[in-house]
Amino acid sequence: MKDIEAERITVGGLSAFFARPLGRSRGGMLLLPMITGIGAQVREYAEDIAGAGLTALVWDPFHGVSDDDAPRERLVELMNGLDDEACVAEMRTLLDHMFGELELESVGVIGWCLGGRLALILGSRDDRLANVVAYHPSIHDERPPNQTVDAVDSAGRIAAPVMVLHAGADTIMSPDTFARLQTTLQNRESGATVMHVYPGAEHGFSVRARHTNPVNAAAYAVSWPQVLEFAAATTTGDDRGRLRPSG
């Protein structure tokens, strides 16, 4: 584990959280949070990634609001007001910053839940990405009114390697939708497809609050080190950036 620096920053008028190893790095990951926004656990994910040798920059979906100080009802309201195209535009602003001011050579994207869905969409829109990681993505059979983009259809246009970590007992993405996603990814003309299925694990199994269920805790303990290695291998060509999960 490397020594790191971490702080909240502003990029093009957007709030974000930034973490990187001391001495900089040449690879990085853009992080897309779940409903929590840039809460404590998401900041911990960013610090883990920085400790593994990559620069991490976290998109703030709710512009300063997170589960640090807002009730879930407020976060649900904000989530239901997100616009796919506006979200992608903000993410691309952060990617510009990572390739520009931060001078990174290779950048991937990782998202959890709502961020997992958006990672697949961003991956189809921006060919600069070195990888796409979707942790238990929130993909409904019928899209909510504010979601204008079909994430499964979008996944078929991703050129980069993709890793999906699926909760076997997911209550948001149905087995049929997961099968459609898997088929779509595996039928791509380029880009490796790595599909993880964790039987019995619940949607959001990476979230510490769900680790009272030992199945979720075990799924996270197995998955997170592999995600860190996949991120390192695809952004730096080096799979030595290994770190055990925190918590």
Coordinates of C-alpha atoms in Angstrom, one line a residue, residues 3 22 39 46-47 72 83 95 129 132 143 148 155 179 186 189 192 206-207 209 223 225 227 242:
D3 CA 1.3 6.6 0.9
L22 CA 2.5 10.5 -3.4
G39 CA -19.9 9.7 1.3
A46 CA -10.9 6.3 -3.7
E47 CA -8.2 6.0 -1.1
R72 CA -31.9 8.6 2.3
D83 CA -30.5 13.3 -16.2
L95 CA -12.1 12.9 -17.7
L129 CA -11.4 4.9 -21.3
V132 CA -15.2 -0.1 -17.4
R143 CA -36.3 2.5 -17.1
T148 CA -33.3 8.2 -21.3
A155 CA -22.7 -1.7 -23.3
A179 CA -28.5 -12.3 -19.2
Q186 CA -19.8 -11.0 -25.0
E189 CA -16.0 -7.1 -31.5
A192 CA -12.4 -8.4 -22.9
S206 CA -20.0 -3.8 -1.5
V207 CA -21.5 -1.4 1.0
A209 CA -23.8 -1.5 6.0
S223 CA -14.3 -9.0 -5.4
P225 CA -8.9 -7.1 -4.6
V227 CA -11.1 -5.1 -9.1
R242 CA -2.6 -5.2 -4.8

